[in-house]
Amino acid sequence: MATIIFVHPNHDSMNGRILAAVENDCRGLGLDYTIIDLYKDGFNPAMTAEELGGFYNGVAYDPLVKKYQDIMMKTEKLIAIFPICWNEYPAIFKGFFDRVCMSKFAFEYIPGGVLPKMQHIKSALVVTTSHAPSEVIRNMQGNMIEHQVIGHMLKGIGIEENKWMNCG
């Protein structure tokens, strides 16, 4: 199953049009897919003190987090769609990783690092929009998407095949 994480409050935006195109492609290819729409779902990216305690034990308290974890366990291809603002991914997207991809669920702490646990997700596609051209984001603004999102977040949970496309 493909899972699309949509991270924009406005479906009439460029990001919304990208989502519609990705959905159309999935239907056209006969792919089973689901959408995690963080804004529509009212996802709260802030971790509570209770959740922080559960983070290290792999315990999720929020029913929406548990729902997202169930979806992630069935995911074989991950597609994330979001805007780049202030040379960053949206805070709500980071909150998704903080609250959903917790220890003992998405990875294990081991001596010297982490052991990824989401290797069943074979690939990820990150699609972003930005006012800056892609070359500026890559070469002059620190390349946050390839370094942080792909190099740390996605690879850190076990997704090795990753691609980034920016609509700048």
Short mmCIF file of C-alpha atoms in Angstrom, two decimals:
data_model
loop_
_atom_site.label_atom_id
_atom_site.label_comp_id
_atom_site.label_asym_id
_atom_site.label_seq_id
_atom_site.Cartn_x
_atom_site.Cartn_y
_atom_site.Cartn_z
CA MET A 1 0.00 0.00 0.00
CA ALA A 2 1.10 3.56 -0.71
CA THR A 3 0.63 6.13 2.02
CA ILE A 4 0.45 9.79 1.13
CA ILE A 5 1.22 12.25 3.93
CA PHE A 6 -0.37 15.53 2.88
CA VAL A 7 0.88 18.55 4.80
CA HIS A 8 -0.99 21.67 3.72
CA PRO A 9 -4.09 23.36 5.14
CA ASN A 10 -5.47 24.32 1.71
CA HIS A 11 -6.50 21.70 -0.85
CA ASP A 12 -6.89 24.49 -3.44
CA SER A 13 -3.13 25.17 -3.27
CA MET A 14 -0.34 23.93 -5.54
CA ASN A 15 0.22 21.19 -2.96
CA GLY A 16 -3.46 20.24 -3.25
CA ARG A 17 -3.11 19.97 -7.03
CA ILE A 18 -0.06 17.76 -6.57
CA LEU A 19 -2.06 15.56 -4.18
CA ALA A 20 -4.87 15.27 -6.74
CA ALA A 21 -2.35 14.28 -9.45
CA VAL A 22 -0.72 11.66 -7.19
CA GLU A 23 -4.15 10.24 -6.30
CA ASN A 24 -5.07 10.12 -9.99
CA ASP A 25 -1.82 8.30 -10.79
CA CYS A 26 -2.40 5.78 -7.97
CA ARG A 27 -5.93 5.08 -9.22
CA GLY A 28 -4.70 4.82 -12.82
CA LEU A 29 -2.06 2.29 -11.80
CA GLY A 30 -4.51 0.35 -9.66
CA LEU A 31 -2.48 0.99 -6.52
CA ASP A 32 -3.99 0.65 -3.08
CA TYR A 33 -3.35 3.92 -1.22
CA THR A 34 -4.40 5.93 1.79
CA ILE A 35 -3.99 9.59 2.69
CA ILE A 36 -2.84 10.95 6.01
CA ASP A 37 -4.04 14.56 5.87
CA LEU A 38 -2.45 16.14 8.94
CA TYR A 39 -4.36 19.44 8.84
CA LYS A 40 -7.73 17.90 7.94
CA ASP A 41 -7.30 15.34 10.71
CA GLY A 42 -6.53 18.09 13.24
CA PHE A 43 -3.21 16.47 14.10
CA ASN A 44 -1.44 18.18 17.00
CA PRO A 45 2.34 18.11 16.43
CA ALA A 46 3.16 18.98 20.05
CA MET A 47 4.25 16.08 22.25
CA THR A 48 2.83 16.07 25.77
CA ALA A 49 4.80 15.18 28.91
CA GLU A 50 2.87 11.89 29.11
CA GLU A 51 3.74 11.07 25.50
CA LEU A 52 7.41 11.86 26.07
CA GLY A 53 7.46 9.19 28.78
CA GLY A 54 5.80 6.72 26.43
CA PHE A 55 8.09 7.64 23.51
CA TYR A 56 11.01 5.62 24.86
CA ASN A 57 8.78 2.62 25.60
CA GLY A 58 6.91 2.69 22.31
CA VAL A 59 3.60 3.57 23.96
CA ALA A 60 1.19 5.78 22.01
CA TYR A 61 -1.67 7.39 23.94
CA ASP A 62 -3.38 9.43 21.24
CA PRO A 63 -5.89 7.42 19.13
CA LEU A 64 -4.86 9.40 16.02
CA VAL A 65 -1.20 8.49 16.57
CA LYS A 66 -2.21 4.83 16.93
CA LYS A 67 -4.23 5.08 13.70
CA TYR A 68 -1.24 6.55 11.88
CA GLN A 69 1.01 3.81 13.27
CA ASP A 70 -1.40 1.17 11.97
CA ILE A 71 -1.27 2.80 8.54
CA MET A 72 2.53 3.00 8.63
CA MET A 73 2.76 -0.74 9.39
CA LYS A 74 0.85 -1.46 6.15
CA THR A 75 2.84 1.03 4.06
CA GLU A 76 5.21 -0.13 1.32
CA LYS A 77 5.65 3.24 -0.42
CA LEU A 78 5.55 6.58 1.36
CA ILE A 79 4.80 9.85 -0.42
CA ALA A 80 5.08 13.15 1.46
CA ILE A 81 3.72 16.38 -0.03
CA PHE A 82 4.45 19.70 1.67
CA PRO A 83 5.64 23.28 1.15
CA ILE A 84 9.08 24.51 2.11
CA CYS A 85 8.76 27.59 4.33
CA TRP A 86 11.76 29.38 5.84
CA ASN A 87 13.94 26.69 4.24
CA GLU A 88 12.28 24.05 6.42
CA TYR A 89 9.58 21.43 6.34
CA PRO A 90 6.40 22.37 8.25
CA ALA A 91 6.47 21.86 12.03
CA ILE A 92 3.40 19.63 11.81
CA PHE A 93 5.41 17.23 9.61
CA LYS A 94 8.22 17.11 12.19
CA GLY A 95 5.58 16.52 14.86
CA PHE A 96 4.34 13.53 12.87
CA PHE A 97 7.80 11.96 13.13
CA ASP A 98 8.17 12.97 16.80
CA ARG A 99 4.84 11.48 17.87
CA VAL A 100 4.25 8.61 15.40
CA CYS A 101 7.73 7.28 14.62
CA MET A 102 8.68 6.64 18.22
CA SER A 103 11.22 4.32 19.77
CA LYS A 104 10.33 0.63 19.71
CA PHE A 105 7.86 1.34 16.89
CA ALA A 106 9.95 2.92 14.11
CA PHE A 107 13.44 2.32 15.51
CA GLU A 108 15.35 0.93 18.49
CA TYR A 109 18.14 2.66 20.35
CA ILE A 110 21.29 0.53 20.24
CA PRO A 111 24.86 1.23 21.36
CA GLY A 112 26.31 3.75 18.94
CA GLY A 113 23.06 4.68 17.18
CA VAL A 114 19.67 3.36 16.17
CA LEU A 115 18.30 0.21 14.54
CA PRO A 116 15.58 1.08 11.96
CA LYS A 117 12.34 -0.93 12.14
CA MET A 118 10.39 0.30 9.10
CA GLN A 119 12.29 -1.59 6.39
CA HIS A 120 8.96 -2.85 5.01
CA ILE A 121 8.57 0.65 3.54
CA LYS A 122 10.54 0.07 0.35
CA SER A 123 10.70 3.65 -0.93
CA ALA A 124 9.71 7.23 -0.25
CA LEU A 125 9.02 10.17 -2.51
CA VAL A 126 9.17 13.66 -1.02
CA VAL A 127 7.40 16.28 -3.15
CA THR A 128 7.82 19.89 -2.07
CA THR A 129 6.83 23.31 -3.29
CA SER A 130 8.87 26.45 -2.70
CA HIS A 131 9.24 30.03 -3.82
CA ALA A 132 13.00 29.47 -4.10
CA PRO A 133 14.39 27.54 -7.05
CA SER A 134 15.52 23.99 -6.29
CA GLU A 135 19.16 24.88 -6.96
CA VAL A 136 19.04 27.61 -4.30
CA ILE A 137 17.55 25.20 -1.73
CA ARG A 138 20.18 22.56 -2.54
CA ASN A 139 23.26 24.76 -2.93
CA MET A 140 22.69 27.92 -0.92
CA GLN A 141 20.19 27.13 1.84
CA GLY A 142 21.66 23.98 3.35
CA ASN A 143 19.69 21.33 1.45
CA MET A 144 17.47 20.61 4.47
CA ILE A 145 15.21 18.14 2.67
CA GLU A 146 17.97 15.79 1.47
CA HIS A 147 20.03 16.12 4.65
CA GLN A 148 17.36 16.15 7.36
CA VAL A 149 14.18 14.60 5.94
CA ILE A 150 15.79 11.96 3.70
CA GLY A 151 19.19 11.49 5.29
CA HIS A 152 18.06 11.46 8.89
CA MET A 153 14.30 11.01 9.31
CA LEU A 154 13.47 8.56 6.51
CA LYS A 155 16.71 6.59 6.56
CA GLY A 156 16.62 6.63 10.35
CA ILE A 157 13.45 4.54 10.35
CA GLY A 158 14.71 2.24 7.59
CA ILE A 159 13.57 3.71 4.26
CA GLU A 160 16.64 3.43 2.03
CA GLU A 161 15.26 4.26 -1.43
CA ASN A 162 14.28 7.93 -1.36
CA LYS A 163 13.69 10.61 -3.96
CA TRP A 164 13.00 14.34 -3.64
CA MET A 165 11.22 16.47 -6.21
CA ASN A 166 10.78 20.20 -5.67
CA CYS A 167 8.40 22.45 -7.57
CA GLY A 168 10.28 25.71 -7.15
#
